[in-house]
Amino acid sequence: MISRRVFLMAGTAFAAAAAIRGLAPFARASATQTFEIVKTDAEWRAILTEDQYRILRHEDTERPFTSALNHEKRKGVFRCAGCALPLYSSEAKYDSGTGWPSFWQSLPGAVATRDDTSLLMTRTECHCRRCGGHLGHIFDDGPPPTGKRHCINGLALAFVLAAKSS
């Protein structure tokens, strides 16, 4: 159950993001880093849905509580929707109550980070280390053993069910 406080904080963050978007463009991770997979804007648009393109390539955020992956509890791997790099194991997924799929750690070497100051505060943005696709943000209010919460846009991910062992 979402608390009133979390709901109000999320609403305030979205209102601030909308206001700031009108004032200044978001900084792009790809502007300062190089990646293994590089595509033109047209190539990204051809392989992603409009919403995935907005999130992965322009650092947008999906509405909270809209991702089917919030309720995904099967064993498997969450891959980058842009390049299929394995990013998160279902073993690290948990319900943070924030409205986005959350993980307490990524797979080794899967994500890269940078400082994000787009909402008049400093947050840790995370993106796919291979294609630079924006995934979400990492916060210090997660569960043990890491204490981290990787708050990830569901549309930035593709879930692949683990193969059943015989």
mmCIF file with all atom_site columns, N, CA and C in Angstrom, residues 37-86:
data_model
loop_
_atom_site.group_PDB
_atom_site.id
_atom_site.type_symbol
_atom_site.label_atom_id
_atom_site.label_alt_id
_atom_site.label_comp_id
_atom_site.label_asym_id
_atom_site.label_entity_id
_atom_site.label_seq_id
_atom_site.pdbx_PDB_ins_code
_atom_site.Cartn_x
_atom_site.Cartn_y
_atom_site.Cartn_z
_atom_site.occupancy
_atom_site.B_iso_or_equiv
_atom_site.pdbx_formal_charge
_atom_site.auth_seq_id
_atom_site.auth_comp_id
_atom_site.auth_asym_id
_atom_site.auth_atom_id
_atom_site.pdbx_PDB_model_num
ATOM 1   N N  . ILE A 1 37 ? 27.457 0.425   -28.096 1.00 0.00 ? 37 ILE A N  1
ATOM 2   C CA . ILE A 1 37 ? 26.399 0.458   -29.103 1.00 0.00 ? 37 ILE A CA 1
ATOM 3   C C  . ILE A 1 37 ? 25.999 1.903   -29.335 1.00 0.00 ? 37 ILE A C  1
ATOM 4   N N  . VAL A 1 38 ? 26.184 2.353   -30.555 1.00 0.00 ? 38 VAL A N  1
ATOM 5   C CA . VAL A 1 38 ? 25.837 3.719   -30.943 1.00 0.00 ? 38 VAL A CA 1
ATOM 6   C C  . VAL A 1 38 ? 24.920 3.639   -32.158 1.00 0.00 ? 38 VAL A C  1
ATOM 7   N N  . LYS A 1 39 ? 23.785 4.314   -32.072 1.00 0.00 ? 39 LYS A N  1
ATOM 8   C CA . LYS A 1 39 ? 22.827 4.342   -33.175 1.00 0.00 ? 39 LYS A CA 1
ATOM 9   C C  . LYS A 1 39 ? 22.421 5.781   -33.433 1.00 0.00 ? 39 LYS A C  1
ATOM 10  N N  . THR A 1 40 ? 21.958 6.036   -34.646 1.00 0.00 ? 40 THR A N  1
ATOM 11  C CA . THR A 1 40 ? 21.416 7.348   -34.946 1.00 0.00 ? 40 THR A CA 1
ATOM 12  C C  . THR A 1 40 ? 20.057 7.483   -34.276 1.00 0.00 ? 40 THR A C  1
ATOM 13  N N  . ASP A 1 41 ? 19.577 8.698   -34.197 1.00 0.00 ? 41 ASP A N  1
ATOM 14  C CA . ASP A 1 41 ? 18.256 8.951   -33.639 1.00 0.00 ? 41 ASP A CA 1
ATOM 15  C C  . ASP A 1 41 ? 17.200 8.149   -34.404 1.00 0.00 ? 41 ASP A C  1
ATOM 16  N N  . ALA A 1 42 ? 17.303 8.118   -35.710 1.00 0.00 ? 42 ALA A N  1
ATOM 17  C CA . ALA A 1 42 ? 16.340 7.378   -36.540 1.00 0.00 ? 42 ALA A CA 1
ATOM 18  C C  . ALA A 1 42 ? 16.407 5.881   -36.256 1.00 0.00 ? 42 ALA A C  1
ATOM 19  N N  . GLU A 1 43 ? 17.604 5.353   -36.037 1.00 0.00 ? 43 GLU A N  1
ATOM 20  C CA . GLU A 1 43 ? 17.737 3.926   -35.730 1.00 0.00 ? 43 GLU A CA 1
ATOM 21  C C  . GLU A 1 43 ? 17.103 3.589   -34.378 1.00 0.00 ? 43 GLU A C  1
ATOM 22  N N  . TRP A 1 44 ? 17.295 4.454   -33.371 1.00 0.00 ? 44 TRP A N  1
ATOM 23  C CA . TRP A 1 44 ? 16.665 4.225   -32.072 1.00 0.00 ? 44 TRP A CA 1
ATOM 24  C C  . TRP A 1 44 ? 15.143 4.283   -32.209 1.00 0.00 ? 44 TRP A C  1
ATOM 25  N N  . ARG A 1 45 ? 14.642 5.259   -32.931 1.00 0.00 ? 45 ARG A N  1
ATOM 26  C CA . ARG A 1 45 ? 13.184 5.393   -33.106 1.00 0.00 ? 45 ARG A CA 1
ATOM 27  C C  . ARG A 1 45 ? 12.598 4.164   -33.806 1.00 0.00 ? 45 ARG A C  1
ATOM 28  N N  . ALA A 1 46 ? 13.368 3.540   -34.687 1.00 0.00 ? 46 ALA A N  1
ATOM 29  C CA . ALA A 1 46 ? 12.881 2.381   -35.438 1.00 0.00 ? 46 ALA A CA 1
ATOM 30  C C  . ALA A 1 46 ? 12.759 1.131   -34.566 1.00 0.00 ? 46 ALA A C  1
ATOM 31  N N  . ILE A 1 47 ? 13.572 1.012   -33.512 1.00 0.00 ? 47 ILE A N  1
ATOM 32  C CA . ILE A 1 47 ? 13.543 -0.204  -32.702 1.00 0.00 ? 47 ILE A CA 1
ATOM 33  C C  . ILE A 1 47 ? 12.822 -0.053  -31.367 1.00 0.00 ? 47 ILE A C  1
ATOM 34  N N  . LEU A 1 48 ? 12.529 1.174   -30.951 1.00 0.00 ? 48 LEU A N  1
ATOM 35  C CA . LEU A 1 48 ? 11.873 1.424   -29.676 1.00 0.00 ? 48 LEU A CA 1
ATOM 36  C C  . LEU A 1 48 ? 10.463 1.957   -29.885 1.00 0.00 ? 48 LEU A C  1
ATOM 37  N N  . THR A 1 49 ? 9.593  1.709   -28.913 1.00 0.00 ? 49 THR A N  1
ATOM 38  C CA . THR A 1 49 ? 8.281  2.365   -28.954 1.00 0.00 ? 49 THR A CA 1
ATOM 39  C C  . THR A 1 49 ? 8.496  3.846   -28.651 1.00 0.00 ? 49 THR A C  1
ATOM 40  N N  . GLU A 1 50 ? 7.489  4.653   -28.872 1.00 0.00 ? 50 GLU A N  1
ATOM 41  C CA . GLU A 1 50 ? 7.608  6.092   -28.588 1.00 0.00 ? 50 GLU A CA 1
ATOM 42  C C  . GLU A 1 50 ? 7.942  6.334   -27.120 1.00 0.00 ? 50 GLU A C  1
ATOM 43  N N  . ASP A 1 51 ? 7.261  5.610   -26.225 1.00 0.00 ? 51 ASP A N  1
ATOM 44  C CA . ASP A 1 51 ? 7.518  5.784   -24.790 1.00 0.00 ? 51 ASP A CA 1
ATOM 45  C C  . ASP A 1 51 ? 8.910  5.294   -24.403 1.00 0.00 ? 51 ASP A C  1
ATOM 46  N N  . GLN A 1 52 ? 9.345  4.158   -24.943 1.00 0.00 ? 52 GLN A N  1
ATOM 47  C CA . GLN A 1 52 ? 10.698 3.673   -24.663 1.00 0.00 ? 52 GLN A CA 1
ATOM 48  C C  . GLN A 1 52 ? 11.736 4.668   -25.170 1.00 0.00 ? 52 GLN A C  1
ATOM 49  N N  . TYR A 1 53 ? 11.508 5.214   -26.343 1.00 0.00 ? 53 TYR A N  1
ATOM 50  C CA . TYR A 1 53 ? 12.435 6.204   -26.903 1.00 0.00 ? 53 TYR A CA 1
ATOM 51  C C  . TYR A 1 53 ? 12.550 7.417   -25.973 1.00 0.00 ? 53 TYR A C  1
ATOM 52  N N  . ARG A 1 54 ? 11.423 7.920   -25.517 1.00 0.00 ? 54 ARG A N  1
ATOM 53  C CA . ARG A 1 54 ? 11.396 9.069   -24.608 1.00 0.00 ? 54 ARG A CA 1
ATOM 54  C C  . ARG A 1 54 ? 12.191 8.786   -23.338 1.00 0.00 ? 54 ARG A C  1
ATOM 55  N N  . ILE A 1 55 ? 12.018 7.587   -22.790 1.00 0.00 ? 55 ILE A N  1
ATOM 56  C CA . ILE A 1 55 ? 12.674 7.230   -21.530 1.00 0.00 ? 55 ILE A CA 1
ATOM 57  C C  . ILE A 1 55 ? 14.153 6.910   -21.744 1.00 0.00 ? 55 ILE A C  1
ATOM 58  N N  . LEU A 1 56 ? 14.437 5.968   -22.628 1.00 0.00 ? 56 LEU A N  1
ATOM 59  C CA . LEU A 1 56 ? 15.815 5.521   -22.818 1.00 0.00 ? 56 LEU A CA 1
ATOM 60  C C  . LEU A 1 56 ? 16.717 6.572   -23.449 1.00 0.00 ? 56 LEU A C  1
ATOM 61  N N  . ARG A 1 57 ? 16.219 7.324   -24.391 1.00 0.00 ? 57 ARG A N  1
ATOM 62  C CA . ARG A 1 57 ? 17.073 8.253   -25.140 1.00 0.00 ? 57 ARG A CA 1
ATOM 63  C C  . ARG A 1 57 ? 16.959 9.704   -24.678 1.00 0.00 ? 57 ARG A C  1
ATOM 64  N N  . HIS A 1 58 ? 15.863 10.060  -23.947 1.00 0.00 ? 58 HIS A N  1
ATOM 65  C CA . HIS A 1 58 ? 15.688 11.450  -23.516 1.00 0.00 ? 58 HIS A CA 1
ATOM 66  C C  . HIS A 1 58 ? 15.418 11.575  -22.028 1.00 0.00 ? 58 HIS A C  1
ATOM 67  N N  . GLU A 1 59 ? 15.742 10.522  -21.270 1.00 0.00 ? 59 GLU A N  1
ATOM 68  C CA . GLU A 1 59 ? 15.710 10.545  -19.810 1.00 0.00 ? 59 GLU A CA 1
ATOM 69  C C  . GLU A 1 59 ? 14.372 10.948  -19.222 1.00 0.00 ? 59 GLU A C  1
ATOM 70  N N  . ASP A 1 60 ? 13.290 10.536  -19.862 1.00 0.00 ? 60 ASP A N  1
ATOM 71  C CA . ASP A 1 60 ? 11.962 10.796  -19.331 1.00 0.00 ? 60 ASP A CA 1
ATOM 72  C C  . ASP A 1 60 ? 11.654 9.742   -18.269 1.00 0.00 ? 60 ASP A C  1
ATOM 73  N N  . THR A 1 61 ? 10.488 9.847   -17.651 1.00 0.00 ? 61 THR A N  1
ATOM 74  C CA . THR A 1 61 ? 10.063 8.906   -16.624 1.00 0.00 ? 61 THR A CA 1
ATOM 75  C C  . THR A 1 61 ? 8.636  8.476   -16.902 1.00 0.00 ? 61 THR A C  1
ATOM 76  N N  . GLU A 1 62 ? 8.380  7.172   -16.784 1.00 0.00 ? 62 GLU A N  1
ATOM 77  C CA . GLU A 1 62 ? 7.008  6.695   -16.941 1.00 0.00 ? 62 GLU A CA 1
ATOM 78  C C  . GLU A 1 62 ? 6.205  7.033   -15.692 1.00 0.00 ? 62 GLU A C  1
ATOM 79  N N  . ARG A 1 63 ? 4.893  7.078   -15.847 1.00 0.00 ? 63 ARG A N  1
ATOM 80  C CA . ARG A 1 63 ? 4.033  7.350   -14.699 1.00 0.00 ? 63 ARG A CA 1
ATOM 81  C C  . ARG A 1 63 ? 4.172  6.211   -13.686 1.00 0.00 ? 63 ARG A C  1
ATOM 82  N N  . PRO A 1 64 ? 4.147  6.531   -12.390 1.00 0.00 ? 64 PRO A N  1
ATOM 83  C CA . PRO A 1 64 ? 4.267  5.475   -11.377 1.00 0.00 ? 64 PRO A CA 1
ATOM 84  C C  . PRO A 1 64 ? 3.067  4.527   -11.425 1.00 0.00 ? 64 PRO A C  1
ATOM 85  N N  . PHE A 1 65 ? 3.300  3.284   -11.024 1.00 0.00 ? 65 PHE A N  1
ATOM 86  C CA . PHE A 1 65 ? 2.289  2.235   -10.919 1.00 0.00 ? 65 PHE A CA 1
ATOM 87  C C  . PHE A 1 65 ? 1.685  1.843   -12.267 1.00 0.00 ? 65 PHE A C  1
ATOM 88  N N  . THR A 1 66 ? 2.379  2.110   -13.376 1.00 0.00 ? 66 THR A N  1
ATOM 89  C CA . THR A 1 66 ? 1.856  1.743   -14.694 1.00 0.00 ? 66 THR A CA 1
ATOM 90  C C  . THR A 1 66 ? 2.587  0.568   -15.321 1.00 0.00 ? 66 THR A C  1
ATOM 91  N N  . SER A 1 67 ? 3.717  0.178   -14.793 1.00 0.00 ? 67 SER A N  1
ATOM 92  C CA . SER A 1 67 ? 4.508  -0.896  -15.402 1.00 0.00 ? 67 SER A CA 1
ATOM 93  C C  . SER A 1 67 ? 4.041  -2.276  -14.944 1.00 0.00 ? 67 SER A C  1
ATOM 94  N N  . ALA A 1 68 ? 3.828  -3.156  -15.898 1.00 0.00 ? 68 ALA A N  1
ATOM 95  C CA . ALA A 1 68 ? 3.488  -4.548  -15.580 1.00 0.00 ? 68 ALA A CA 1
ATOM 96  C C  . ALA A 1 68 ? 4.634  -5.217  -14.820 1.00 0.00 ? 68 ALA A C  1
ATOM 97  N N  . LEU A 1 69 ? 5.843  -4.710  -14.978 1.00 0.00 ? 69 LEU A N  1
ATOM 98  C CA . LEU A 1 69 ? 6.998  -5.305  -14.298 1.00 0.00 ? 69 LEU A CA 1
ATOM 99  C C  . LEU A 1 69 ? 6.983  -5.055  -12.787 1.00 0.00 ? 69 LEU A C  1
ATOM 100 N N  . ASN A 1 70 ? 6.152  -4.127  -12.314 1.00 0.00 ? 70 ASN A N  1
ATOM 101 C CA . ASN A 1 70 ? 6.018  -3.927  -10.868 1.00 0.00 ? 70 ASN A CA 1
ATOM 102 C C  . ASN A 1 70 ? 5.596  -5.222  -10.193 1.00 0.00 ? 70 ASN A C  1
ATOM 103 N N  . HIS A 1 71 ? 4.771  -6.003  -10.879 1.00 0.00 ? 71 HIS A N  1
ATOM 104 C CA . HIS A 1 71 ? 4.193  -7.218  -10.309 1.00 0.00 ? 71 HIS A CA 1
ATOM 105 C C  . HIS A 1 71 ? 4.902  -8.492  -10.761 1.00 0.00 ? 71 HIS A C  1
ATOM 106 N N  . GLU A 1 72 ? 5.981  -8.358  -11.513 1.00 0.00 ? 72 GLU A N  1
ATOM 107 C CA . GLU A 1 72 ? 6.710  -9.525  -12.012 1.00 0.00 ? 72 GLU A CA 1
ATOM 108 C C  . GLU A 1 72 ? 7.475  -10.179 -10.867 1.00 0.00 ? 72 GLU A C  1
ATOM 109 N N  . LYS A 1 73 ? 7.134  -11.435 -10.569 1.00 0.00 ? 73 LYS A N  1
ATOM 110 C CA . LYS A 1 73 ? 7.771  -12.134 -9.454  1.00 0.00 ? 73 LYS A CA 1
ATOM 111 C C  . LYS A 1 73 ? 8.446  -13.434 -9.873  1.00 0.00 ? 73 LYS A C  1
ATOM 112 N N  . ARG A 1 74 ? 8.417  -13.752 -11.149 1.00 0.00 ? 74 ARG A N  1
ATOM 113 C CA . ARG A 1 74 ? 9.040  -14.985 -11.615 1.00 0.00 ? 74 ARG A CA 1
ATOM 114 C C  . ARG A 1 74 ? 10.567 -14.829 -11.663 1.00 0.00 ? 74 ARG A C  1
ATOM 115 N N  . LYS A 1 75 ? 11.243 -15.958 -11.682 1.00 0.00 ? 75 LYS A N  1
ATOM 116 C CA . LYS A 1 75 ? 12.708 -15.937 -11.787 1.00 0.00 ? 75 LYS A CA 1
ATOM 117 C C  . LYS A 1 75 ? 13.102 -15.623 -13.225 1.00 0.00 ? 75 LYS A C  1
ATOM 118 N N  . GLY A 1 76 ? 14.080 -14.740 -13.358 1.00 0.00 ? 76 GLY A N  1
ATOM 119 C CA . GLY A 1 76 ? 14.548 -14.376 -14.678 1.00 0.00 ? 76 GLY A CA 1
ATOM 120 C C  . GLY A 1 76 ? 15.498 -13.193 -14.607 1.00 0.00 ? 76 GLY A C  1
ATOM 121 N N  . VAL A 1 77 ? 15.697 -12.587 -15.766 1.00 0.00 ? 77 VAL A N  1
ATOM 122 C CA . VAL A 1 77 ? 16.626 -11.465 -15.895 1.00 0.00 ? 77 VAL A CA 1
ATOM 123 C C  . VAL A 1 77 ? 15.909 -10.307 -16.577 1.00 0.00 ? 77 VAL A C  1
ATOM 124 N N  . PHE A 1 78 ? 16.177 -9.106  -16.093 1.00 0.00 ? 78 PHE A N  1
ATOM 125 C CA . PHE A 1 78 ? 15.650 -7.894  -16.691 1.00 0.00 ? 78 PHE A CA 1
ATOM 126 C C  . PHE A 1 78 ? 16.756 -7.316  -17.562 1.00 0.00 ? 78 PHE A C  1
ATOM 127 N N  . ARG A 1 79 ? 16.470 -7.193  -18.851 1.00 0.00 ? 79 ARG A N  1
ATOM 128 C CA . ARG A 1 79 ? 17.456 -6.720  -19.829 1.00 0.00 ? 79 ARG A CA 1
ATOM 129 C C  . ARG A 1 79 ? 17.131 -5.294  -20.260 1.00 0.00 ? 79 ARG A C  1
ATOM 130 N N  . CYS A 1 80 ? 18.124 -4.623  -20.817 1.00 0.00 ? 80 CYS A N  1
ATOM 131 C CA . CYS A 1 80 ? 17.931 -3.297  -21.392 1.00 0.00 ? 80 CYS A CA 1
ATOM 132 C C  . CYS A 1 80 ? 17.002 -3.437  -22.602 1.00 0.00 ? 80 CYS A C  1
ATOM 133 N N  . ALA A 1 81 ? 15.960 -2.624  -22.654 1.00 0.00 ? 81 ALA A N  1
ATOM 134 C CA . ALA A 1 81 ? 15.027 -2.667  -23.780 1.00 0.00 ? 81 ALA A CA 1
ATOM 135 C C  . ALA A 1 81 ? 15.652 -2.105  -25.052 1.00 0.00 ? 81 ALA A C  1
ATOM 136 N N  . GLY A 1 82 ? 16.776 -1.415  -24.916 1.00 0.00 ? 82 GLY A N  1
ATOM 137 C CA . GLY A 1 82 ? 17.444 -0.852  -26.081 1.00 0.00 ? 82 GLY A CA 1
ATOM 138 C C  . GLY A 1 82 ? 18.449 -1.781  -26.727 1.00 0.00 ? 82 GLY A C  1
ATOM 139 N N  . CYS A 1 83 ? 19.206 -2.525  -25.904 1.00 0.00 ? 83 CYS A N  1
ATOM 140 C CA . CYS A 1 83 ? 20.279 -3.351  -26.473 1.00 0.00 ? 83 CYS A CA 1
ATOM 141 C C  . CYS A 1 83 ? 20.318 -4.780  -25.945 1.00 0.00 ? 83 CYS A C  1
ATOM 142 N N  . ALA A 1 84 ? 19.401 -5.142  -25.068 1.00 0.00 ? 84 ALA A N  1
ATOM 143 C CA . ALA A 1 84 ? 19.264 -6.491  -24.514 1.00 0.00 ? 84 ALA A CA 1
ATOM 144 C C  . ALA A 1 84 ? 20.376 -6.907  -23.542 1.00 0.00 ? 84 ALA A C  1
ATOM 145 N N  . LEU A 1 85 ? 21.175 -5.970  -23.052 1.00 0.00 ? 85 LEU A N  1
ATOM 146 C CA . LEU A 1 85 ? 22.189 -6.307  -22.057 1.00 0.00 ? 85 LEU A CA 1
ATOM 147 C C  . LEU A 1 85 ? 21.498 -6.717  -20.755 1.00 0.00 ? 85 LEU A C  1
ATOM 148 N N  . PRO A 1 86 ? 21.849 -7.855  -20.168 1.00 0.00 ? 86 PRO A N  1
ATOM 149 C CA . PRO A 1 86 ? 21.290 -8.222  -18.862 1.00 0.00 ? 86 PRO A CA 1
ATOM 150 C C  . PRO A 1 86 ? 21.691 -7.182  -17.810 1.00 0.00 ? 86 PRO A C  1
#
